CSV table of C-alpha atoms in Angstrom, one decimal:
chain,number,residue,atom,x,y,z
A,8,MET,CA,0.5,16.9,-20.4
A,9,ASN,CA,-2.2,19.5,-20.5
A,10,LEU,CA,-5.6,17.8,-20.6
A,11,THR,CA,-7.7,21.0,-20.4
A,12,ARG,CA,-8.2,21.3,-24.2
A,13,PHE,CA,-9.6,17.8,-24.4
A,14,VAL,CA,-12.3,18.3,-21.7
A,15,THR,CA,-14.7,20.0,-24.1
A,16,GLU,CA,-14.3,17.4,-26.9
A,17,PRO,CA,-17.6,15.5,-27.2
A,18,SER,CA,-15.8,12.2,-28.1
A,19,PHE,CA,-13.9,12.3,-24.8
A,20,ARG,CA,-16.8,13.0,-22.5
A,21,ASN,CA,-17.7,9.4,-21.6
A,22,LEU,CA,-14.3,8.0,-22.1
A,23,ASN,CA,-13.5,5.0,-19.8
A,24,LEU,CA,-9.8,5.5,-19.1
A,25,GLN,CA,-9.5,2.3,-17.1
A,26,ALA,CA,-10.8,0.3,-20.1
A,27,VAL,CA,-8.4,2.2,-22.4
A,28,VAL,CA,-5.4,1.2,-20.2
A,29,LYS,CA,-6.3,-2.4,-20.4
A,30,GLU,CA,-6.8,-2.3,-24.1
A,31,ILE,CA,-3.3,-0.9,-24.7
A,32,ASN,CA,-1.7,-3.4,-22.4
A,33,PHE,CA,1.2,-5.5,-23.8
A,34,ASN,CA,2.9,-8.7,-22.9
A,35,PHE,CA,6.4,-8.9,-21.4
A,36,ASP,CA,8.5,-10.5,-24.1
A,37,GLY,CA,11.9,-10.6,-22.3
A,38,TYR,CA,13.4,-13.8,-20.9
A,39,SER,CA,14.8,-13.8,-17.4
A,40,PHE,CA,16.4,-16.3,-15.1
A,41,VAL,CA,17.7,-16.4,-11.5
A,42,SER,CA,21.4,-16.8,-10.8
A,43,TYR,CA,22.9,-20.0,-12.3
A,44,THR,CA,19.5,-21.8,-12.8
A,45,THR,CA,17.3,-22.0,-15.8
A,46,LYS,CA,14.2,-21.0,-13.8
A,47,ASP,CA,12.3,-18.3,-15.6
A,48,LEU,CA,10.6,-15.6,-13.5
A,49,GLU,CA,6.9,-15.3,-13.5
A,50,TYR,CA,5.7,-11.7,-14.2
A,51,HIS,CA,2.3,-10.2,-13.4
A,52,SER,CA,0.9,-7.0,-14.8
A,53,VAL,CA,0.2,-4.6,-11.9
A,54,LEU,CA,-1.5,-1.3,-12.2
A,55,THR,CA,0.6,1.3,-10.3
A,56,GLU,CA,0.9,5.0,-10.1
A,57,GLU,CA,3.6,4.8,-12.8
A,58,GLY,CA,1.3,2.9,-15.1
A,59,ILE,CA,1.2,-0.8,-15.9
A,60,CYS,CA,4.3,-2.6,-14.5
A,61,PHE,CA,5.4,-6.2,-14.8
A,62,SER,CA,6.4,-7.4,-11.4
A,63,SER,CA,7.8,-10.7,-10.1
A,64,SER,CA,7.5,-9.8,-6.4
A,65,PHE,CA,5.7,-12.0,-3.9
A,66,LEU,CA,2.9,-9.3,-3.6
A,67,ALA,CA,2.3,-8.9,-7.3
A,68,PRO,CA,-0.1,-11.8,-7.9
A,69,TYR,CA,-2.5,-10.5,-5.3
A,70,VAL,CA,-2.8,-7.0,-6.9
A,71,SER,CA,-2.5,-8.1,-10.5
A,72,LEU,CA,-4.9,-7.0,-13.2
A,73,ASN,CA,-5.4,-10.7,-14.2
A,74,PRO,CA,-6.9,-13.1,-11.6
A,75,TYR,CA,-4.4,-15.3,-9.9
A,76,THR,CA,-5.3,-19.0,-10.2
A,77,LYS,CA,-2.7,-20.5,-7.8
A,78,SER,CA,-3.4,-20.9,-4.1
A,79,LYS,CA,-0.2,-19.2,-3.0
A,80,ALA,CA,2.5,-17.2,-4.6
A,81,GLU,CA,6.2,-18.3,-4.7
A,82,LEU,CA,8.9,-16.3,-3.0
A,83,ILE,CA,12.2,-16.1,-4.9
A,84,VAL,CA,15.1,-17.0,-2.6
A,85,CYS,CA,18.9,-17.1,-2.9
A,86,LYS,CA,21.2,-19.3,-0.8
A,87,TYR,CA,24.3,-17.9,0.9
A,88,HIS,CA,26.7,-20.3,-0.9
A,89,GLU,CA,25.3,-19.3,-4.3
A,90,LEU,CA,26.9,-15.8,-4.4
A,91,PRO,CA,26.6,-13.7,-6.4
A,92,CYS,CA,22.8,-13.9,-6.5
A,93,PHE,CA,21.5,-12.1,-9.6
A,94,VAL,CA,18.6,-11.8,-12.0
A,95,ARG,CA,19.3,-11.3,-15.7
A,96,VAL,CA,16.7,-10.2,-18.2
A,97,LEU,CA,17.4,-10.6,-21.9
A,98,GLY,CA,15.7,-9.7,-25.2
A,99,ILE,CA,14.0,-6.5,-24.2
A,100,PRO,CA,12.6,-4.9,-27.4
A,101,ARG,CA,12.1,-1.4,-26.0
A,102,GLN,CA,13.6,1.1,-23.4
A,103,LEU,CA,12.2,0.6,-19.9
A,104,LYS,CA,12.6,1.5,-16.2
A,105,TYR,CA,12.9,-1.1,-13.5
A,106,TYR,CA,12.6,-1.0,-9.7
A,107,ILE,CA,14.3,-3.0,-6.9
A,108,HIS,CA,12.2,-3.3,-3.8
A,109,SER,CA,11.1,-5.6,-1.0
A,110,PRO,CA,9.2,-8.8,-2.2
A,111,TYR,CA,6.2,-7.6,-0.1
A,112,GLU,CA,6.0,-4.2,-1.9
A,113,ILE,CA,5.2,-2.6,-5.3
A,114,PRO,CA,6.6,0.7,-6.6
A,115,ASP,CA,4.8,3.9,-6.4
A,116,SER,CA,5.3,7.5,-7.7
A,117,ARG,CA,8.1,8.2,-5.3
A,118,SER,CA,10.1,5.0,-5.8
A,119,LYS,CA,13.6,5.1,-7.3
A,120,SER,CA,14.0,3.6,-10.7
A,121,TRP,CA,16.9,2.7,-13.1
A,122,THR,CA,16.6,3.1,-16.9
A,123,VAL,CA,17.8,0.5,-19.4
A,124,LEU,CA,19.1,2.3,-22.5
A,125,GLU,CA,19.1,1.0,-26.0
A,126,SER,CA,22.1,-1.2,-27.2
A,127,LEU,CA,23.5,-1.1,-23.6
A,128,ALA,CA,23.9,-3.8,-21.0
A,129,THR,CA,23.0,-2.4,-17.6
A,130,ASP,CA,24.4,-4.1,-14.5
A,131,THR,CA,23.5,-2.8,-11.0
A,132,TYR,CA,25.0,-4.2,-7.8
A,133,PHE,CA,23.1,-3.9,-4.5
A,134,THR,CA,23.6,-4.8,-0.9
A,135,PHE,CA,20.7,-4.9,1.6
A,136,LEU,CA,19.7,-4.3,5.2
A,137,SER,CA,17.3,-6.8,6.7
A,138,ILE,CA,15.0,-5.7,9.5
A,139,GLU,CA,13.3,-8.5,11.5
A,140,ALA,CA,10.4,-8.4,13.9
A,141,HIS,CA,10.6,-10.0,17.3
A,142,PRO,CA,7.5,-12.1,18.3
A,143,SER,CA,7.0,-9.8,21.4
A,144,LEU,CA,5.9,-7.0,19.1
A,145,LYS,CA,2.5,-8.8,18.7
A,146,ASP,CA,1.7,-7.7,22.3
A,147,LEU,CA,1.8,-4.0,21.4
A,148,ARG,CA,-0.6,-1.9,19.4
A,149,PRO,CA,0.6,-0.5,16.1
A,150,GLN,CA,0.5,3.0,17.6
A,151,GLN,CA,2.9,1.9,20.3
A,152,ARG,CA,5.4,0.1,18.2
A,153,LYS,CA,5.1,2.5,15.2
A,154,CYS,CA,5.0,-0.3,12.6
A,155,TYR,CA,2.7,-2.9,11.2
A,156,LEU,CA,3.2,-6.7,11.0
A,157,ARG,CA,2.7,-8.4,7.7
A,158,GLU,CA,-0.5,-10.1,8.7
A,159,GLU,CA,-2.0,-6.7,9.8
A,160,ALA,CA,-3.4,-5.7,6.4
A,161,ALA,CA,-6.3,-3.3,6.3
A,162,PRO,CA,-9.8,-5.0,5.9
A,163,ASP,CA,-10.4,-3.3,2.6
A,164,SER,CA,-6.9,-3.9,1.2
A,165,GLU,CA,-6.3,-5.7,-2.1
A,166,SER,CA,-3.5,-7.7,-0.5
A,167,PRO,CA,-3.6,-10.2,2.3
A,168,PHE,CA,-0.3,-8.7,3.6
A,169,TYR,CA,0.4,-5.2,4.9
A,170,SER,CA,2.3,-3.1,2.4
A,171,PHE,CA,3.6,0.4,3.2
A,172,LYS,CA,3.4,1.5,-0.5
A,173,LEU,CA,-0.2,0.1,-0.8
A,174,CYS,CA,-1.1,2.0,2.3
A,175,GLN,CA,0.3,5.3,0.9
A,176,MET,CA,-1.5,4.7,-2.4
A,177,ASP,CA,-4.8,4.2,-0.4
A,178,CYS,CA,-4.1,7.5,1.3
A,179,ARG,CA,-3.7,9.2,-2.0
A,180,ARG,CA,-6.9,7.6,-3.2
A,181,LYS,CA,-8.7,9.2,-0.2
A,182,LEU,CA,-7.1,12.6,-0.9
A,183,CYS,CA,-8.3,12.3,-4.5
A,184,MET,CA,-11.9,11.7,-3.3
A,185,LYS,CA,-11.5,14.6,-0.8
A,186,TYR,CA,-10.4,17.1,-3.5
A,187,CYS,CA,-12.1,16.0,-6.7
A,188,LYS,CA,-14.7,13.4,-5.7
A,189,CYS,CA,-13.1,10.7,-7.9
A,190,VAL,CA,-10.0,8.5,-8.1
A,191,PRO,CA,-7.6,8.2,-11.1
A,192,HIS,CA,-7.8,5.3,-13.5
A,193,PHE,CA,-4.5,3.8,-12.3
A,194,TYR,CA,-5.9,2.8,-9.0
A,195,MET,CA,-7.8,-0.4,-8.4
A,196,LYS,CA,-11.5,0.3,-9.0
A,197,ARG,CA,-13.9,0.2,-6.0
A,198,ALA,CA,-17.7,0.3,-6.1
A,199,ASP,CA,-18.1,3.4,-3.9
A,200,GLN,CA,-15.4,5.4,-5.7
A,201,PRO,CA,-16.0,6.7,-9.3
A,202,VAL,CA,-13.2,6.7,-11.8
A,203,CYS,CA,-12.1,10.2,-12.9
A,204,ASP,CA,-12.8,11.3,-16.4
A,205,LEU,CA,-10.8,14.0,-18.1
A,206,LYS,CA,-12.4,16.7,-16.1
A,207,GLY,CA,-11.6,14.9,-12.9
A,208,LEU,CA,-7.9,14.5,-14.0
A,209,VAL,CA,-7.7,18.2,-14.7
A,210,CYS,CA,-9.0,18.8,-11.1
A,211,LEU,CA,-6.4,16.4,-9.7
A,212,SER,CA,-3.6,18.2,-11.5
A,213,LYS,CA,-4.2,21.2,-9.4
A,214,TYR,CA,-3.5,19.2,-6.2
A,215,ALA,CA,-0.9,16.9,-7.7
A,216,ASN,CA,2.0,17.9,-5.3
A,217,ARG,CA,-0.2,17.6,-2.2
A,218,ILE,CA,-1.5,14.2,-3.3
A,219,ILE,CA,1.9,12.8,-4.2
A,220,MET,CA,3.6,14.1,-1.0
A,221,LEU,CA,0.6,13.2,1.2
A,222,ASN,CA,0.4,16.8,2.4
A,223,THR,CA,-2.9,18.2,3.6
A,224,ASP,CA,-1.4,21.6,4.5
A,225,ASN,CA,-1.5,24.7,2.3
A,226,GLY,CA,2.2,24.7,1.7
A,227,PRO,CA,2.9,23.1,-1.7
A,228,GLU,CA,6.5,22.1,-0.9
A,229,ALA,CA,5.9,20.8,2.7
A,230,THR,CA,7.4,17.4,3.4
A,231,PRO,CA,4.9,14.9,4.9
A,232,LYS,CA,5.5,13.2,8.2
A,233,PRO,CA,5.4,9.4,7.8
A,234,GLY,CA,2.1,7.9,9.0
A,235,LEU,CA,0.7,11.2,10.2
A,236,THR,CA,-2.0,12.4,7.8
A,237,GLN,CA,-5.6,13.1,8.4
A,238,GLU,CA,-6.7,10.3,6.0
A,239,CYS,CA,-4.6,7.4,7.3
A,240,GLU,CA,-1.8,6.1,9.4
A,241,CYS,CA,0.9,4.5,7.3
A,242,TYR,CA,3.6,3.2,9.5
A,243,PRO,CA,6.4,1.1,8.0
A,244,SER,CA,6.5,-2.6,8.1
A,245,CYS,CA,8.0,-4.2,11.2
A,246,ALA,CA,9.9,-6.7,9.0
A,247,GLU,CA,11.3,-5.3,5.8
A,248,THR,CA,14.3,-5.4,3.5
A,249,GLU,CA,16.0,-2.2,2.2
A,250,TYR,CA,18.2,-2.4,-0.9
A,251,ILE,CA,21.2,-0.1,-1.1
A,252,LEU,CA,22.8,0.7,-4.5
A,253,GLN,CA,26.6,0.1,-4.6
A,254,ARG,CA,27.5,0.6,-8.3
A,255,THR,CA,26.1,0.6,-11.8
A,256,PHE,CA,27.9,-0.4,-15.1
A,257,TYR,CA,26.8,0.4,-18.7
A,258,VAL,CA,28.4,-1.8,-21.3
A,259,MET,CA,28.1,-1.3,-25.1
A,260,GLN,CA,27.6,-4.7,-26.8
A,261,LYS,CA,27.3,-5.1,-30.6
A,262,GLU,CA,25.1,-8.2,-30.3
A,263,LEU,CA,22.4,-6.2,-28.5
A,264,LEU,CA,21.7,-4.1,-31.6
A,265,LEU,CA,19.8,-7.1,-33.0
A,266,SER,CA,18.8,-9.1,-29.9
A,267,GLY,CA,17.5,-6.2,-27.8
A,268,MET,CA,18.6,-4.8,-24.5
A,269,ARG,CA,19.8,-6.6,-21.4
A,270,TYR,CA,19.9,-5.7,-17.7
A,271,SER,CA,21.0,-7.5,-14.6
A,272,TRP,CA,21.0,-6.8,-10.9
A,273,TYR,CA,23.3,-8.5,-8.4
A,274,LEU,CA,23.6,-9.2,-4.7
A,275,ASP,CA,27.3,-9.9,-4.6
A,276,ASN,CA,27.8,-9.9,-0.8
A,277,TYR,CA,25.5,-10.4,2.2
A,278,PRO,CA,25.7,-8.0,5.1
A,279,LYS,CA,27.1,-9.1,8.4
A,280,ILE,CA,24.7,-7.0,10.4
A,281,ALA,CA,21.0,-7.5,10.8
A,282,VAL,CA,18.5,-5.3,12.7
A,283,ARG,CA,15.8,-6.7,14.9
A,284,ARG,CA,12.8,-4.7,16.2
A,285,ARG,CA,11.9,-5.9,19.7
A,286,VAL,CA,10.4,-4.6,23.0
A,287,ILE,CA,13.1,-3.2,25.1
A,288,PHE,CA,11.1,-2.5,28.2
A,289,SER,CA,7.8,-4.3,28.8
A,290,LEU,CA,5.2,-4.3,31.7
A,291,GLU,CA,6.7,-7.5,33.1
A,292,GLY,CA,10.2,-5.8,33.1
A,293,LEU,CA,8.7,-2.8,34.9
A,294,LEU,CA,7.3,-4.9,37.7
A,295,VAL,CA,10.6,-6.8,38.1
A,296,SER,CA,12.5,-3.5,38.2
A,297,LEU,CA,10.2,-1.9,40.8
A,298,GLY,CA,10.5,-5.0,42.9
A,299,GLY,CA,14.3,-5.0,42.7
A,300,ILE,CA,14.5,-1.3,43.6
A,301,ALA,CA,12.2,-1.7,46.6
A,302,SER,CA,14.2,-4.7,47.8
A,303,PHE,CA,17.5,-2.9,47.4
A,304,PHE,CA,16.6,0.5,49.1
A,305,VAL,CA,13.8,-0.5,51.5
A,306,GLY,CA,14.6,-4.1,52.2
A,307,SER,CA,11.2,-5.2,51.2
A,308,SER,CA,10.0,-8.1,49.1
A,309,ILE,CA,6.8,-9.7,47.9
A,310,ILE,CA,6.4,-11.4,51.3
A,311,SER,CA,6.7,-7.9,52.9
A,312,ALA,CA,4.0,-6.6,50.7
A,313,ILE,CA,1.7,-9.5,51.4
A,314,GLU,CA,2.3,-9.1,55.2
A,315,PHE,CA,1.5,-5.3,54.9
A,316,VAL,CA,-1.8,-6.1,53.3
A,317,TYR,CA,-2.5,-8.9,55.8
A,318,PHE,CA,-1.8,-6.5,58.7
A,319,PHE,CA,-4.3,-3.9,57.7
A,320,THR,CA,-7.0,-6.2,56.5
A,321,ILE,CA,-7.4,-9.7,57.9
A,322,ARG,CA,-5.3,-9.1,61.1
A,323,LEU,CA,-7.1,-5.9,61.9
A,324,LEU,CA,-10.5,-7.4,61.4
A,325,ARG,CA,-9.6,-10.4,63.7
A,326,ARG,CA,-8.4,-8.0,66.5
A,327,VAL,CA,-11.7,-6.1,66.3
A,328,ILE,CA,-13.8,-9.3,66.5
A,329,THR,CA,-11.6,-10.7,69.4
A,330,HIS,CA,-11.8,-7.4,71.3
A,331,LYS,CA,-15.6,-7.4,71.2
A,332,ALA,CA,-15.8,-11.0,72.3
A,333,GLU,CA,-13.6,-10.4,75.4
A,334,GLN,CA,-15.7,-7.5,76.8
A,335,PRO,CA,-17.7,-8.5,80.0
A,336,THR,CA,-21.5,-8.6,80.0
A,337,ARG,CA,-23.2,-6.0,82.2
A,338,ASP,CA,-26.4,-6.4,84.2
A,339,PRO,CA,-29.2,-3.9,83.5
A,340,LYS,CA,-29.4,-3.3,87.2
A,341,ARG,CA,-26.6,-3.4,89.8
A,342,ILE,CA,-25.6,-2.0,93.1
A,343,ARG,CA,-22.3,-0.2,93.9
A,344,PHE,CA,-21.2,0.9,97.4
A,345,ASP,CA,-19.3,4.0,98.2
A,346,LEU,CA,-17.6,3.2,101.4
A,347,SER,CA,-16.3,6.8,102.0
A,348,LYS,CA,-19.8,8.3,102.2
A,349,ASN,CA,-21.8,5.2,103.2
A,350,THR,CA,-24.1,5.8,100.2
A,351,VAL,CA,-25.7,3.2,98.1
A,352,PHE,CA,-26.3,4.0,94.4
A,353,THR,CA,-28.8,2.0,92.5
A,354,VAL,CA,-28.2,2.0,88.7
A,355,SER,CA,-31.4,1.3,86.8
A,356,SER,CA,-31.8,0.4,83.2
A,357,ASN,CA,-33.5,3.7,82.3
A,358,ASN,CA,-30.4,5.7,83.4
A,359,MET,CA,-32.2,7.2,86.4
A,360,PHE,CA,-30.2,7.5,89.6
A,361,SER,CA,-31.7,7.4,93.2
A,362,THR,CA,-30.1,7.5,96.6
């Protein structure tokens, strides 16, 4: 949409776009349930780069537009013996897009979506790959392990947990400030960052590709390297879940013409393989390996190393002290006879010799 023609309009000069977004917000009227239970999902309105979304993820309450009153959010779980695990949403009055992602994430402008069409029942089937984090990763810095733990959220983050998507959104926020000195209305407002008006949005449209792709170079089509921008370091989460699409079905149902649209997503099989991030070679392992190599090739051990240090320090010092103690005392004045020449030498204390 070209916003240039609206910039000069007097009625749009002091327009608060964030307030407008909240005014046109609507409620989610659909009914949803998990698997074979009657438990309804709790949705939270979240302001994302795609606009206002309704999310039921574990992270959503912490970044919601409405204050969260509970002490802790609930995580939706499925048990292994309850396959297939699915979520079904009924009674949707309008066409929409939905996203499937980790419970500790929210969608951004580069997330894949699926569209629910009118008068169609949409069923999508997924499998997933789970990546776990070994406790030994806590001993490494994020720059060493190239990932962040969930509890390593940024101090100024809206969420108490680290989120790769939120980190990238924060990067784009910083790029917006760098290029146009303002941030778009679909980001959470901060006191030190003014919200863009129409003139600011026109400015951001010139750098849209760079901001979306997190590219600070001059090339408009350059692909960003993950975590390596001038504004931030967004490494992936050490523990994450990746959902992989298997198949999608669209079914025409007559009853949906009156009751609205329906969609479901399924996990019909659990993977038999899990990935774990762990430290392969630590400092302790290095010391053990060096000790084993030295013992195998040189025939040395820890006792040999201690003996080596002992020989050149304590033992050497003791020999020096003992050697000094065993030296005989000398008189300052003594007489020595030379029998071959019948000469007597008198050695005085002032190093003067006389015959």
